[in-house]
XYZ file of N, CA, C and O in Angstrom:
284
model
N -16.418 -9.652 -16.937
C -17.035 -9.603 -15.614
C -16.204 -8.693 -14.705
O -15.000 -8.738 -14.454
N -17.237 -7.786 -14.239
C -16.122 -7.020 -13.019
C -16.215 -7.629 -11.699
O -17.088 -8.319 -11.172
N -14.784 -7.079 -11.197
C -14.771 -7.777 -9.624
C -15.696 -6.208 -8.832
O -16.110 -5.160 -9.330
N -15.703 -6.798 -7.346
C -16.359 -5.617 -6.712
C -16.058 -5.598 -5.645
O -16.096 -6.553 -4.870
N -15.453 -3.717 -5.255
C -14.613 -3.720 -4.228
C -16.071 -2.965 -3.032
O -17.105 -2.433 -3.436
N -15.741 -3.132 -1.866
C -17.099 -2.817 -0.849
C -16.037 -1.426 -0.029
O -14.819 -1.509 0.132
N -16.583 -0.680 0.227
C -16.206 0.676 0.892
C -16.239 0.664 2.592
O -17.168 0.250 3.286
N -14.996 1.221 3.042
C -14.893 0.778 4.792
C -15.307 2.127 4.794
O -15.347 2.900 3.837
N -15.642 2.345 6.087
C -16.077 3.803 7.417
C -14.931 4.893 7.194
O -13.849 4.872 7.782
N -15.301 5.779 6.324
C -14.219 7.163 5.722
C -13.188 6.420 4.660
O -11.967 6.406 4.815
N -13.801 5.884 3.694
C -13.332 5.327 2.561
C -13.200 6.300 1.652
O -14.296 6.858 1.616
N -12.280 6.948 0.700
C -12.617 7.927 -0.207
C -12.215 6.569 -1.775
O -11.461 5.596 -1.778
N -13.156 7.162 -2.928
C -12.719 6.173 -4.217
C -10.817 6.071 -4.421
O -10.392 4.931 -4.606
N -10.082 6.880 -4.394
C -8.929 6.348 -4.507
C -8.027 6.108 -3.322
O -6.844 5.845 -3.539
N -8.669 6.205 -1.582
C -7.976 5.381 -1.152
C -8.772 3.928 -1.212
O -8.197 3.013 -0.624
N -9.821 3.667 -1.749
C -10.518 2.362 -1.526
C -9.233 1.835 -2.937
O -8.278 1.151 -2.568
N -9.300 2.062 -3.835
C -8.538 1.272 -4.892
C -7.177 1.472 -4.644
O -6.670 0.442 -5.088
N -6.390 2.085 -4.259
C -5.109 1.519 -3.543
C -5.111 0.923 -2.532
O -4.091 0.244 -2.414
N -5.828 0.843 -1.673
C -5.954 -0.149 -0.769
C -5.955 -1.618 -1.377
O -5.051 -2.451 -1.314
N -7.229 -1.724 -1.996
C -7.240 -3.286 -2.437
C -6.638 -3.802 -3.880
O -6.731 -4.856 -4.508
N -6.144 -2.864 -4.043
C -5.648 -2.985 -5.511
C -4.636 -2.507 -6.286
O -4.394 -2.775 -7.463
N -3.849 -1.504 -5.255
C -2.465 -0.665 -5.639
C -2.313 0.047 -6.619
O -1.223 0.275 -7.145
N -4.070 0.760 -7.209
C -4.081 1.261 -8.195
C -4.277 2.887 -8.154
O -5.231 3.366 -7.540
N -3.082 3.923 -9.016
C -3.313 4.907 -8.373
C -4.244 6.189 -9.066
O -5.450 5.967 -9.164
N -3.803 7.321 -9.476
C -4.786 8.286 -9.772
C -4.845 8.048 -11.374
O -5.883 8.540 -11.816
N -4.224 7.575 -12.161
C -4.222 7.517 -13.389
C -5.544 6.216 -14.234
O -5.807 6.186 -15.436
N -6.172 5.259 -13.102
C -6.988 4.328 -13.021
C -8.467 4.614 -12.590
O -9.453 3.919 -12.833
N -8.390 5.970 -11.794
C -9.886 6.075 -11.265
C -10.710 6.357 -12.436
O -11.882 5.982 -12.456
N -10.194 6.980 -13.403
C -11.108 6.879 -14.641
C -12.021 6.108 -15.388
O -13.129 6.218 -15.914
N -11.037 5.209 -15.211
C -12.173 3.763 -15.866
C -12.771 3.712 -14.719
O -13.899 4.201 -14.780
N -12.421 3.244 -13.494
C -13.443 2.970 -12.224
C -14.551 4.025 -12.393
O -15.670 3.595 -12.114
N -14.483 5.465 -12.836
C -15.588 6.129 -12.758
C -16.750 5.958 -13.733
O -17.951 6.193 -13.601
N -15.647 5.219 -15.301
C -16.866 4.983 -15.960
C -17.436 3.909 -16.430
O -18.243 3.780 -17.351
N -16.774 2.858 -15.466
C -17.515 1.643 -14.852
C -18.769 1.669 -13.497
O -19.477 0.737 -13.117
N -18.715 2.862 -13.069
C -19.701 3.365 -11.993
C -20.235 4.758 -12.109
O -19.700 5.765 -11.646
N -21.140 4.707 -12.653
C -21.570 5.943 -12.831
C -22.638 6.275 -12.098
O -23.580 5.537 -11.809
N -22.452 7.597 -11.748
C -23.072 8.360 -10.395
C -22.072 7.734 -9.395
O -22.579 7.629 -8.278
N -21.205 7.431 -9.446
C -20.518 7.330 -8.274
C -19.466 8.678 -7.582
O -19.179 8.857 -6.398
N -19.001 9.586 -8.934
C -18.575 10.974 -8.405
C -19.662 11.992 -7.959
O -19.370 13.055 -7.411
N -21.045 11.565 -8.252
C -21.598 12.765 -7.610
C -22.039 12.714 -5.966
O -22.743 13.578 -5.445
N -21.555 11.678 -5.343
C -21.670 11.082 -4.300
C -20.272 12.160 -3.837
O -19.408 12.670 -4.550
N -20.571 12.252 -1.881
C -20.171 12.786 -1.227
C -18.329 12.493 -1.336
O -18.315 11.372 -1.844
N -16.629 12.961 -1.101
C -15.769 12.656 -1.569
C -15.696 11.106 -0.413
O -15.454 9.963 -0.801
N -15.964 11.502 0.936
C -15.893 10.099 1.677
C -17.026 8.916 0.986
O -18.157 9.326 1.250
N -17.080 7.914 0.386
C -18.000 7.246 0.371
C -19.031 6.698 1.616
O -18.417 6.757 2.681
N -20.045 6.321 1.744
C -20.752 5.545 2.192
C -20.415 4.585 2.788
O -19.869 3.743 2.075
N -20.551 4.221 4.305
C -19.807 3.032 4.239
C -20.321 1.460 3.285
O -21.489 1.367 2.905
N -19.853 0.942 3.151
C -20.933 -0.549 2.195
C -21.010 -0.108 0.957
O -21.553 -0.860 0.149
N -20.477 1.256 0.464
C -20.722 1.411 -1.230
C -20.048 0.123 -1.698
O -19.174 -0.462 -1.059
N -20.659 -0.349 -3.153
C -19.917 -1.468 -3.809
C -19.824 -0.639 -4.760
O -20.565 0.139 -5.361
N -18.204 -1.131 -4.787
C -17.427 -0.567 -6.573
C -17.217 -1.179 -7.665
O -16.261 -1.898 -7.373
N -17.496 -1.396 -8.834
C -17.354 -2.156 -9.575
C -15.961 -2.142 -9.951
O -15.500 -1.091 -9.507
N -15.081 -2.784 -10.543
C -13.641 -3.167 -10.784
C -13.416 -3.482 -11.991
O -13.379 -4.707 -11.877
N -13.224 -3.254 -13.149
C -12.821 -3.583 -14.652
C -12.333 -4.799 -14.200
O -11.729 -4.527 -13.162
N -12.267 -5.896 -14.391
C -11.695 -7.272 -14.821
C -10.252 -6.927 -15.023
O -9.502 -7.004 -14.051
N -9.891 -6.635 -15.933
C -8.660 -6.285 -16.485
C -7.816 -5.159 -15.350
O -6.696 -4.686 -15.543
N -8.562 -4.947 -14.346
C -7.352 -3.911 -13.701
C -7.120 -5.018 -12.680
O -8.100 -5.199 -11.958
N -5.793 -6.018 -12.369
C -5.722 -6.632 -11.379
C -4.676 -6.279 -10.493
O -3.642 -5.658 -10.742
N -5.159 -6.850 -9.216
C -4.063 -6.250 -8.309
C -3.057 -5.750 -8.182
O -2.677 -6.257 -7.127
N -2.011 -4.842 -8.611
C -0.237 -4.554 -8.560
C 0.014 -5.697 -7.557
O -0.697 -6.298 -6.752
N 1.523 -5.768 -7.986
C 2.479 -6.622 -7.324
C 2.721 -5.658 -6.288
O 2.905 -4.518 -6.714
N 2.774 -5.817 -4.957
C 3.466 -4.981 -3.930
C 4.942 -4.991 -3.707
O 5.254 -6.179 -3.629
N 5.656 -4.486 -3.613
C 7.052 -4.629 -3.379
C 7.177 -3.397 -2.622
O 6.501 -2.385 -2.804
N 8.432 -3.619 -1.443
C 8.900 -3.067 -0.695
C 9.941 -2.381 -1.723
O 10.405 -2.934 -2.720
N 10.211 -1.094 -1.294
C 11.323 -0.891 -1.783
C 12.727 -1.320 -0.659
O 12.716 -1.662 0.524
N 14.048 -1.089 -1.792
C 14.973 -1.762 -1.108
C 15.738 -0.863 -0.457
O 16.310 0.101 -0.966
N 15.743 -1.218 0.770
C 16.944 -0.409 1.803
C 18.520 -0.696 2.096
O 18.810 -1.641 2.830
N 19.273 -0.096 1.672
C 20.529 -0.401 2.123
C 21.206 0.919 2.732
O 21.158 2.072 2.305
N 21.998 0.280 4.114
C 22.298 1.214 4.981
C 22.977 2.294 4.486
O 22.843 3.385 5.040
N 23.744 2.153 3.450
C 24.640 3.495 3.104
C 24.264 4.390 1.795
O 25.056 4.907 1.007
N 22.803 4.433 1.776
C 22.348 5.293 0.262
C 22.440 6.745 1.069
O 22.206 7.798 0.475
């Protein structure tokens, strides 16, 4: 079952999937061929496009990277 991500106002497909999902250019592939006709669509999406989501691609862990004052 795929999850499904919904498209905000000047959404493009890979900032919509790093946004909700921390996934970067090496992933839009499957997203494209889990949605097809979705690249021949304009590069901003629509607002309200729904994206389909492979099951198997789940969220990244977010982590900050670490700061210390004297690098």
């Amino acid at each position: 079952m795929a999850d499904v991500l919904t498209a905000r106002q000047g959404d493009t497909l890979d900032e919509l999937i790093w946004r909700e999902r921390g996934l970067g250019a090496a992933d839009i592939g499957r997203v494209l061929d889990l949605n097809r006709g979705i690249a021949d669509v304009d590069a901003v999406l629509p607002l309200g496009t729904q994206i389909a989501m492979p099951a198997s691609m789940a969220p990244a862990a977010r982590t900050l990277p670490l700061i210390q004052l004297w690098d």
